PDB file of C-alpha atoms in Angstrom:
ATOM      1  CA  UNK A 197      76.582  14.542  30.167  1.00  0.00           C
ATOM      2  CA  UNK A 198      77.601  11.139  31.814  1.00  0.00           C
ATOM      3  CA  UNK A 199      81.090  10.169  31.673  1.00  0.00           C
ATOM      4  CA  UNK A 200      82.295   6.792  31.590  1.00  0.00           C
ATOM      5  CA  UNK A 201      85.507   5.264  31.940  1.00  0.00           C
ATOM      6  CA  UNK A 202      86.846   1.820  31.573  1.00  0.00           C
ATOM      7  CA  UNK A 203      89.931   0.109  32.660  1.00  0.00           C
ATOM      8  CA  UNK A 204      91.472  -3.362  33.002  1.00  0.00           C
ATOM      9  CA  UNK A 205      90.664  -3.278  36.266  1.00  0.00           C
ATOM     10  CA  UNK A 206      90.677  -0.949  39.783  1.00  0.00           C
ATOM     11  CA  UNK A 207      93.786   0.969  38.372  1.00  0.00           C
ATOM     12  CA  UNK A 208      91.237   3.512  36.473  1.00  0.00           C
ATOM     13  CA  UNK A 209      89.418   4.060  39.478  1.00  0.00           C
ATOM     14  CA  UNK A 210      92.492   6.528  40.050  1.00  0.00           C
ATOM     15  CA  UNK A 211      91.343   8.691  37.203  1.00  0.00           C
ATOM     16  CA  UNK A 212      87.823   8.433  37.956  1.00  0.00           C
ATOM     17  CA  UNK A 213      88.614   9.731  41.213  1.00  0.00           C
ATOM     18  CA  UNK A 214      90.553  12.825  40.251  1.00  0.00           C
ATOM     19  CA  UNK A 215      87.746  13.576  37.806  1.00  0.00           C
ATOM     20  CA  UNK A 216      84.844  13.222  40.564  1.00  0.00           C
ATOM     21  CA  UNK A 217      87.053  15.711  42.999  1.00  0.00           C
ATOM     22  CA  UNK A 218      87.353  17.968  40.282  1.00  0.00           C
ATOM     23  CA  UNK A 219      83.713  17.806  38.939  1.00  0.00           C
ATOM     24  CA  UNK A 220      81.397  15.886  41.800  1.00  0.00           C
ATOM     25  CA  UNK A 221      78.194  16.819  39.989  1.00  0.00           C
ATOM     26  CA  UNK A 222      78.666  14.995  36.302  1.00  0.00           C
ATOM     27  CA  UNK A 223      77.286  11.532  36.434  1.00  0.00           C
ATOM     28  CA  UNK A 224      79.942   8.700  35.947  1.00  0.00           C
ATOM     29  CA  UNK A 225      79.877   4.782  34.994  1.00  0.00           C
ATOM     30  CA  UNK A 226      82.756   2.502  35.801  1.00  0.00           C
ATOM     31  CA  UNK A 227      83.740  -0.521  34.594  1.00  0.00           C
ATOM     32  CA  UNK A 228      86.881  -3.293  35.676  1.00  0.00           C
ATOM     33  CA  UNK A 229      87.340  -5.310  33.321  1.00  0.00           C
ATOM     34  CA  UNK A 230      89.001  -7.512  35.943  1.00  0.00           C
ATOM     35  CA  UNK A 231      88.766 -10.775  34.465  1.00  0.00           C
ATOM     36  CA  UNK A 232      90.502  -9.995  31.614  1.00  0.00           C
ATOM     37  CA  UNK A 233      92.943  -7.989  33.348  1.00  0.00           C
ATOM     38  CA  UNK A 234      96.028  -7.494  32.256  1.00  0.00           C
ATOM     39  CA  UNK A 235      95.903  -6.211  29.099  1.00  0.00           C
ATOM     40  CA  UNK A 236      99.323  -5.906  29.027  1.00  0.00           C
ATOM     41  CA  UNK A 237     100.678  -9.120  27.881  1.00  0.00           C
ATOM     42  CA  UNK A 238      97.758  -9.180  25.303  1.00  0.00           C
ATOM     43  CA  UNK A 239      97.739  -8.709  21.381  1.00  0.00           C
ATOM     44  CA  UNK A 240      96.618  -5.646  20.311  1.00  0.00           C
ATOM     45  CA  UNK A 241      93.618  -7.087  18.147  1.00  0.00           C
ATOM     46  CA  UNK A 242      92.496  -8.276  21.373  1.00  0.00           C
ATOM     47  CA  UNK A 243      92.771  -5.502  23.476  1.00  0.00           C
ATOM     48  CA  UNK A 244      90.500  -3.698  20.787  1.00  0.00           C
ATOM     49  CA  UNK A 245      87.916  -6.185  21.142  1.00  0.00           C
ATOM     50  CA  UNK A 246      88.069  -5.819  24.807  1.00  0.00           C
ATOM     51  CA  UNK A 247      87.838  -2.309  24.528  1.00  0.00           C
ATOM     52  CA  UNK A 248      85.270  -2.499  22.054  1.00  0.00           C
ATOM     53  CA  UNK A 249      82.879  -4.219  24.102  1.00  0.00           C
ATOM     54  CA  UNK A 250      83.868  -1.835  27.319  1.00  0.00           C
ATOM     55  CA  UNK A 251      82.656   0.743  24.753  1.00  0.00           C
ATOM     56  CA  UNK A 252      79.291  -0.384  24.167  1.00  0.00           C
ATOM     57  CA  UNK A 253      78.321  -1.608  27.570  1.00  0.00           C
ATOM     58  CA  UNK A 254      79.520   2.473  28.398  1.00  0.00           C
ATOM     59  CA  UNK A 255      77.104   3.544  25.598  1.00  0.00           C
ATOM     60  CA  UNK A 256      74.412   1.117  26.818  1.00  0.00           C
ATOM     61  CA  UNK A 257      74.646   3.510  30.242  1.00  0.00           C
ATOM     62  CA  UNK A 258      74.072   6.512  28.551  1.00  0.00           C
ATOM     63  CA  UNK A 259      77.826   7.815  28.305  1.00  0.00           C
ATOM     64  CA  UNK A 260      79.000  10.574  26.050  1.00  0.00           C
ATOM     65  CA  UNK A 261      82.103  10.919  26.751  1.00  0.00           C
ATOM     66  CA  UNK A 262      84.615   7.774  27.269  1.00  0.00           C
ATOM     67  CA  UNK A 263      87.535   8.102  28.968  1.00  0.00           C
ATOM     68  CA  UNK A 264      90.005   4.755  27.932  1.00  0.00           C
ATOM     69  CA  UNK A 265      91.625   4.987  31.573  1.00  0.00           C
ATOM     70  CA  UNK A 266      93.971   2.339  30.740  1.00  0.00           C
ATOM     71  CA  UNK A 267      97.620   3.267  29.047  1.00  0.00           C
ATOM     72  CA  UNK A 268      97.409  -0.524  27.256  1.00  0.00           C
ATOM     73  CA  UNK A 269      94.617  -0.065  25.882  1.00  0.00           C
ATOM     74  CA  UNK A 270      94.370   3.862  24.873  1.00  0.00           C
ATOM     75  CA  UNK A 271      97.991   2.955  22.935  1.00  0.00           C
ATOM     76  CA  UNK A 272      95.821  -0.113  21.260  1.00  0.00           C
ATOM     77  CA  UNK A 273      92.985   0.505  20.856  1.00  0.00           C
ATOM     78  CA  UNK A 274      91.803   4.436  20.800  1.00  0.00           C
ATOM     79  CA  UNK A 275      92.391   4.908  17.219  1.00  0.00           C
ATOM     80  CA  UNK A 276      90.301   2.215  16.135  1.00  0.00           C
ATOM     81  CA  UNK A 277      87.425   3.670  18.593  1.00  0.00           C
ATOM     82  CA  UNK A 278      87.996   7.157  17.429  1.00  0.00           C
ATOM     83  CA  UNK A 279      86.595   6.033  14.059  1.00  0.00           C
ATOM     84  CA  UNK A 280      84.252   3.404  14.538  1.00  0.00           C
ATOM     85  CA  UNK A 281      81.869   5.781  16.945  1.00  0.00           C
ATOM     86  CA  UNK A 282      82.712   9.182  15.021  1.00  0.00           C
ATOM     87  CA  UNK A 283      80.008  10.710  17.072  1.00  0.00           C
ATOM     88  CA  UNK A 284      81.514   9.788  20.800  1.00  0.00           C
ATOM     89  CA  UNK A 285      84.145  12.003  22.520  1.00  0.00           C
ATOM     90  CA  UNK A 286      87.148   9.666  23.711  1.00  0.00           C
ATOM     91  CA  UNK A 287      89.497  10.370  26.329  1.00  0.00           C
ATOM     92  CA  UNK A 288      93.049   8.765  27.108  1.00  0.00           C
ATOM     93  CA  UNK A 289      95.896   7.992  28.924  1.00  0.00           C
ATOM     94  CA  UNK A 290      99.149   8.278  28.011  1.00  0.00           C
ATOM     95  CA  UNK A 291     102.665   8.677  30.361  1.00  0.00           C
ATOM     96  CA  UNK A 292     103.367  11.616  31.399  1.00  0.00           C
ATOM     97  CA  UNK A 293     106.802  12.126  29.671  1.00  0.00           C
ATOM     98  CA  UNK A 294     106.409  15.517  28.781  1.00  0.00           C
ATOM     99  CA  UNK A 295     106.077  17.490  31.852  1.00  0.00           C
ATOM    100  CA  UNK A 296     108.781  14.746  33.001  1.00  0.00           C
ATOM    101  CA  UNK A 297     111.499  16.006  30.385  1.00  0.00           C
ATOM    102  CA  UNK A 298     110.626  19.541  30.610  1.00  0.00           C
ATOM    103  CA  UNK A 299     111.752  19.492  34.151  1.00  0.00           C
ATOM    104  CA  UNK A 300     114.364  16.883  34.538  1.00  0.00           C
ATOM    105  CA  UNK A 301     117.619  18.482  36.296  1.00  0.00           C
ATOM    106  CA  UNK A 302     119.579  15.343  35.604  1.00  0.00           C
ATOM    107  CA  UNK A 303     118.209  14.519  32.044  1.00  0.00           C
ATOM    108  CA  UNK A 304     117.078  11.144  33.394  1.00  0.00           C
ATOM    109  CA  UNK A 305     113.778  10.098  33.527  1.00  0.00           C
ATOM    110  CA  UNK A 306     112.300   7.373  34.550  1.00  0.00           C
ATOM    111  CA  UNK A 307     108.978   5.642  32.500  1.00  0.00           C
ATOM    112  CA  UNK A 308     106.915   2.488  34.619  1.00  0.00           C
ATOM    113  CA  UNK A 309     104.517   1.375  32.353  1.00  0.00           C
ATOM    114  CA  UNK A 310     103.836  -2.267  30.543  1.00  0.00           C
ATOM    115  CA  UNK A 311     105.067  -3.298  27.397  1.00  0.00           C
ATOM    116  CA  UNK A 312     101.663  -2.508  25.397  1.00  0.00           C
ATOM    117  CA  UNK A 313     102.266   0.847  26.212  1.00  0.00           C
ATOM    118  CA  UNK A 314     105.202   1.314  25.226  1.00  0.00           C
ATOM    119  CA  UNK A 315     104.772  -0.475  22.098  1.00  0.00           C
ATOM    120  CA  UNK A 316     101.927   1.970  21.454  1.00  0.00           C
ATOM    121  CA  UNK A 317     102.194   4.879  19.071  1.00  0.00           C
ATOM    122  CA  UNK A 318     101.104   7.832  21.202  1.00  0.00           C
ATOM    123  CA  UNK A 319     104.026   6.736  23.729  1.00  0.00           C
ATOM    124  CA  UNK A 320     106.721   6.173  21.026  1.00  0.00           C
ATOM    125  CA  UNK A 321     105.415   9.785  19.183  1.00  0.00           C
ATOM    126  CA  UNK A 322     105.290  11.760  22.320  1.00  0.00           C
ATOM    127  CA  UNK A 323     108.697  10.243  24.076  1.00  0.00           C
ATOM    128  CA  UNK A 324     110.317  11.373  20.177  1.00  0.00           C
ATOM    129  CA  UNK A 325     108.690  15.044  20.438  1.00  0.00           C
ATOM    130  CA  UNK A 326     109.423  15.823  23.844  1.00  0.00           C
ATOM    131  CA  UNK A 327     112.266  13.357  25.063  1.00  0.00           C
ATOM    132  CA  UNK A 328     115.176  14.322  22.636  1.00  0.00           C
ATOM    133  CA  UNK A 329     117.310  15.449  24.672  1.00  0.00           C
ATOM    134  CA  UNK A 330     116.743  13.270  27.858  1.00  0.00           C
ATOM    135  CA  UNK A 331     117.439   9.435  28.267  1.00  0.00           C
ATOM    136  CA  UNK A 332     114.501   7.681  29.247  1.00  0.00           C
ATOM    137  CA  UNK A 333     114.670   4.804  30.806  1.00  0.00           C
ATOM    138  CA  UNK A 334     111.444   2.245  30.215  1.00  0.00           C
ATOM    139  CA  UNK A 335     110.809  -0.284  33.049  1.00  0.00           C
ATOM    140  CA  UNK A 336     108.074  -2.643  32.741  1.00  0.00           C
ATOM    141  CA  UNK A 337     106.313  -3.526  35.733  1.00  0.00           C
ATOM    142  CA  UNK A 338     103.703  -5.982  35.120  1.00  0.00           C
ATOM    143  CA  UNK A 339     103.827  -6.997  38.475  1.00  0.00           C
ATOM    144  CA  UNK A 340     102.626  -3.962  40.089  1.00  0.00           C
ATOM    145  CA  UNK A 341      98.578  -4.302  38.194  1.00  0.00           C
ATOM    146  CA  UNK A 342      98.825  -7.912  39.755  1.00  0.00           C
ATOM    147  CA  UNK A 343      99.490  -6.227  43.460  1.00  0.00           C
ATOM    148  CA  UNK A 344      97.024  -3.651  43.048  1.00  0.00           C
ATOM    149  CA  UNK A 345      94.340  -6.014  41.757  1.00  0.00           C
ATOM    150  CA  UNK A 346      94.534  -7.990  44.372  1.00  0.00           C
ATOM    151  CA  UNK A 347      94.099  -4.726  46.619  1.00  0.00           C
ATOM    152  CA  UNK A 348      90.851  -4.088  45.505  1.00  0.00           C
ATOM    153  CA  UNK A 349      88.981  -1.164  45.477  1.00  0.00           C
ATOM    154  CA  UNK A 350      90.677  -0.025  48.830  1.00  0.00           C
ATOM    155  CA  UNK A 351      93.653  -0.274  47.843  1.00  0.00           C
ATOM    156  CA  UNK A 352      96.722   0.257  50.011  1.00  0.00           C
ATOM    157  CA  UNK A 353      93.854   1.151  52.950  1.00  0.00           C
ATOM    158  CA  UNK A 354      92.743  -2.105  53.195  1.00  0.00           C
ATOM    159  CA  UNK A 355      96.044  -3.456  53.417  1.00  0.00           C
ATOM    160  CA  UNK A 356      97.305  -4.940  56.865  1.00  0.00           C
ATOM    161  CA  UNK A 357     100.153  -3.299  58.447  1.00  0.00           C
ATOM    162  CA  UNK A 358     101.421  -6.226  58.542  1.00  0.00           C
ATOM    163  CA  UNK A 359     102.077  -7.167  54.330  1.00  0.00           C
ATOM    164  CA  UNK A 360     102.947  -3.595  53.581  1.00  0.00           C
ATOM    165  CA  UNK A 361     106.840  -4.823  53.755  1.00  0.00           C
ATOM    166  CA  UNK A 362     106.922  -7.260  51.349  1.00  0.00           C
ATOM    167  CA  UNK A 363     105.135  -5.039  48.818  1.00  0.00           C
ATOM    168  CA  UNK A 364     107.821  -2.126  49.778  1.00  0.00           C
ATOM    169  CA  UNK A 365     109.800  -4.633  48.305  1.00  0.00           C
ATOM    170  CA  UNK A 366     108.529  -5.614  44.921  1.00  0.00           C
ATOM    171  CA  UNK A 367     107.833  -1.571  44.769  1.00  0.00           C
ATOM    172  CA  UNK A 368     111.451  -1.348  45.596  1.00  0.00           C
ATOM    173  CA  UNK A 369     112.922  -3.684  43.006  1.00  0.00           C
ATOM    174  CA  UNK A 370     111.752  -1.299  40.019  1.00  0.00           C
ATOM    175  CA  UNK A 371     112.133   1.676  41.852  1.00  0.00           C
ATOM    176  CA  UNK A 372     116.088   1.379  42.932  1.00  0.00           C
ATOM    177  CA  UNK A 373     117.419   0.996  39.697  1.00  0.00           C
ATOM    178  CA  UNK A 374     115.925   3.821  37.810  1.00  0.00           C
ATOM    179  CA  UNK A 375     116.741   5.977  41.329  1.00  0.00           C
ATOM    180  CA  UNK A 376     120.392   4.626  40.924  1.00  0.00           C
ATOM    181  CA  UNK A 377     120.719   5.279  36.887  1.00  0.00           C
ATOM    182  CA  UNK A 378     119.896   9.006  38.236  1.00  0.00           C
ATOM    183  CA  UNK A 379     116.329   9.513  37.143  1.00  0.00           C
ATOM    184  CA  UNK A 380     114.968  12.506  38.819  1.00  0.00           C
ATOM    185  CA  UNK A 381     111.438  11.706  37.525  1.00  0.00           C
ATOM    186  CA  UNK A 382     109.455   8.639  37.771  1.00  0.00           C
ATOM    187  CA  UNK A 383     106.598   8.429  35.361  1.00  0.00           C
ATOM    188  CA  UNK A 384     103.441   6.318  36.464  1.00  0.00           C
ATOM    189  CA  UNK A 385     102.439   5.001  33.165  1.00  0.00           C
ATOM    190  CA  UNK A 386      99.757   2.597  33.616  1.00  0.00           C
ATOM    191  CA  UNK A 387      96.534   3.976  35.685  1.00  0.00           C
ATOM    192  CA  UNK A 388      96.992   0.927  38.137  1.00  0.00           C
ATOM    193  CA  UNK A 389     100.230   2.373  39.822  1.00  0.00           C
ATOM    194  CA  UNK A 390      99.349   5.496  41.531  1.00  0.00           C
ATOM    195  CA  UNK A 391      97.780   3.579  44.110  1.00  0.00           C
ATOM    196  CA  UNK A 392     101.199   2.409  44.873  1.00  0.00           C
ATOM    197  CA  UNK A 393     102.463   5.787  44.943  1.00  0.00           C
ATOM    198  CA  UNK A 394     102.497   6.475  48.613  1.00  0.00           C
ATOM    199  CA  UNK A 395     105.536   3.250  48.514  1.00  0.00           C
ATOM    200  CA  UNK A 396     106.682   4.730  45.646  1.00  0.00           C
ATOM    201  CA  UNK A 397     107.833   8.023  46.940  1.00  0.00           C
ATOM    202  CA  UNK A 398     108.819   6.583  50.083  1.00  0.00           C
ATOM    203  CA  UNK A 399     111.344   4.583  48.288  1.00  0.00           C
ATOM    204  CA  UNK A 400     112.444   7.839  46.326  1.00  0.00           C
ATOM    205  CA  UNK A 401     112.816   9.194  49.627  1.00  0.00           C
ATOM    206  CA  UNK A 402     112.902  13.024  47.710  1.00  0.00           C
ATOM    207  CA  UNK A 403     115.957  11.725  45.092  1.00  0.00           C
ATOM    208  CA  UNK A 404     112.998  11.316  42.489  1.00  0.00           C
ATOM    209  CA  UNK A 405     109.178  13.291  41.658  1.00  0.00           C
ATOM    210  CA  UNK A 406     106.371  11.238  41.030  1.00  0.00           C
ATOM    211  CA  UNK A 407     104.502  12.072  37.691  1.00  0.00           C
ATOM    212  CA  UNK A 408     101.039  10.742  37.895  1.00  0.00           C
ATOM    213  CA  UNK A 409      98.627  11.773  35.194  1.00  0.00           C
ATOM    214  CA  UNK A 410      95.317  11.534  36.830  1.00  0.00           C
ATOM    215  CA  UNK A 411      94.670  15.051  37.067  1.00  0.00           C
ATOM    216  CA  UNK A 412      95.527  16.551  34.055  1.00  0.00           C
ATOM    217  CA  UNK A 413      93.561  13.763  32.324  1.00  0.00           C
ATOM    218  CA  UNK A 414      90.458  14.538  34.317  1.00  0.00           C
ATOM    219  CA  UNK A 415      90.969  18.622  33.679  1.00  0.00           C
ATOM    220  CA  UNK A 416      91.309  17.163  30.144  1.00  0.00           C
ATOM    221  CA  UNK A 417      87.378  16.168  30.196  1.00  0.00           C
ATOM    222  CA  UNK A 418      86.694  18.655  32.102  1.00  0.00           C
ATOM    223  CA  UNK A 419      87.396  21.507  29.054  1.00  0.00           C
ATOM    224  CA  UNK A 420      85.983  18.477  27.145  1.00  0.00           C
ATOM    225  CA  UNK A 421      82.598  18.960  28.613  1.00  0.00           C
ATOM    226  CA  UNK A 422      82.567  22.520  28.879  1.00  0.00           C
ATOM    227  CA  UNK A 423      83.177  22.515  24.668  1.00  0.00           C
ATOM    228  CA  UNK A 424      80.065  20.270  24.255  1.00  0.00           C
ATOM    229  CA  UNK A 425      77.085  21.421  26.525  1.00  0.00           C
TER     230      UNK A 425
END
């Protein structure tokens, strides 16, 4: 069964990825929606559209299974998807808050995502269920799906030695705080950010884990495709 996944951009090329490493033989379609990137400053009736047509270009391909790798737009627009194509599997992305919780020391944890996600539902519903006795502390970043977009598809290898300090610094400007606040977890919650993970953790410099959800999403299809062949 092919597989598609759609993002606002390169930052769901992160999932893809982590699904292709863990399954190299199932067919895949992409698509970066880059000119309409970001989603998150959009309405939500307009991420659904967007996602709606992502949808049916995926279905044009041949996909059966959808993965919404985009936080923005699975807290938008998944629902509506869900029921308008009954008879397609969907996949998404939400942060990882849970794992985060379960093993925060200091009871801080940290969230990066943009404020469509954590307007969304599934964020809000799973930060209640599993985040009741930590303080979470939501940071938008907006900034960091610009950087990575204009990274490309390479993104931080393509980058000259030369620019990497100045985006240690914008990396640096979210990170501090939430470091300082004592989070001992840092949630990526937008698929754009793990490819800004490697300055990420060096600006933790081992006071804060990483949570990236890349590879439980793509064991997530994984089981999903075992359960319909």
């Amino acid at each position: 069964m092919k597989v598609g996944f759609f993002d606002s951009g390169f930052g769901g090329l992160n999932v893809l990825r982590a699904f292709q490493r863990l399954c190299p033989g199932v067919p895949t379609e992409y698509i970066a929606d880059s000119k309409n990137c970001p989603y998150g400053n959009k309405p939500a009736d307009e991420i659904i559209r967007l996602s709606e047509v992502n949808t049916k270009k995926l279905l044009c391909r041949g996909c059966g299974i959808i993965v919404v790798a985009c936080n923005t737009a699975t807290a938008a627009a998944i629902d509506y998807l869900r029921v308008k194509y009954p008879g397609v599997l969907f996949v998404g992305i939400e942060p990882a808050i849970k794992p985060a919780a379960l093993k925060s020391k200091s009871g801080i944890v940290g969230v990066l995502a943009t404020a469509g996600t954590f307007n969304g539902r599934l964020y809000n519903e799973t930060k209640a269920r599993f985040a009741k006795n930590v303080t979470v502390l939501a940071t938008v970043a907006d900034e960091f799906v610009t950087e990575v977009e204009k990274l490309g598809e390479q993104g931080l290898e393509g980058l000259p030695a030369a620019k990497l300090p100045r985006l240690e610094q914008v990396v640096r400007r979210r990170i501090e705080p939430l470091l300082s606040a004592g989070a001992d977890k840092i949630v990526l919650g937008c698929t754009h950010f793990p490819t800004l993970r490697p300055l990420i953790e060096k600006v933790c410099a081992g006071r804060a884990e990483v949570l990236d959800p890349s590879d439980a999403v793509a064991r997530q299809i994984r089981k999903i495709i075992g359960k319909s062949v």
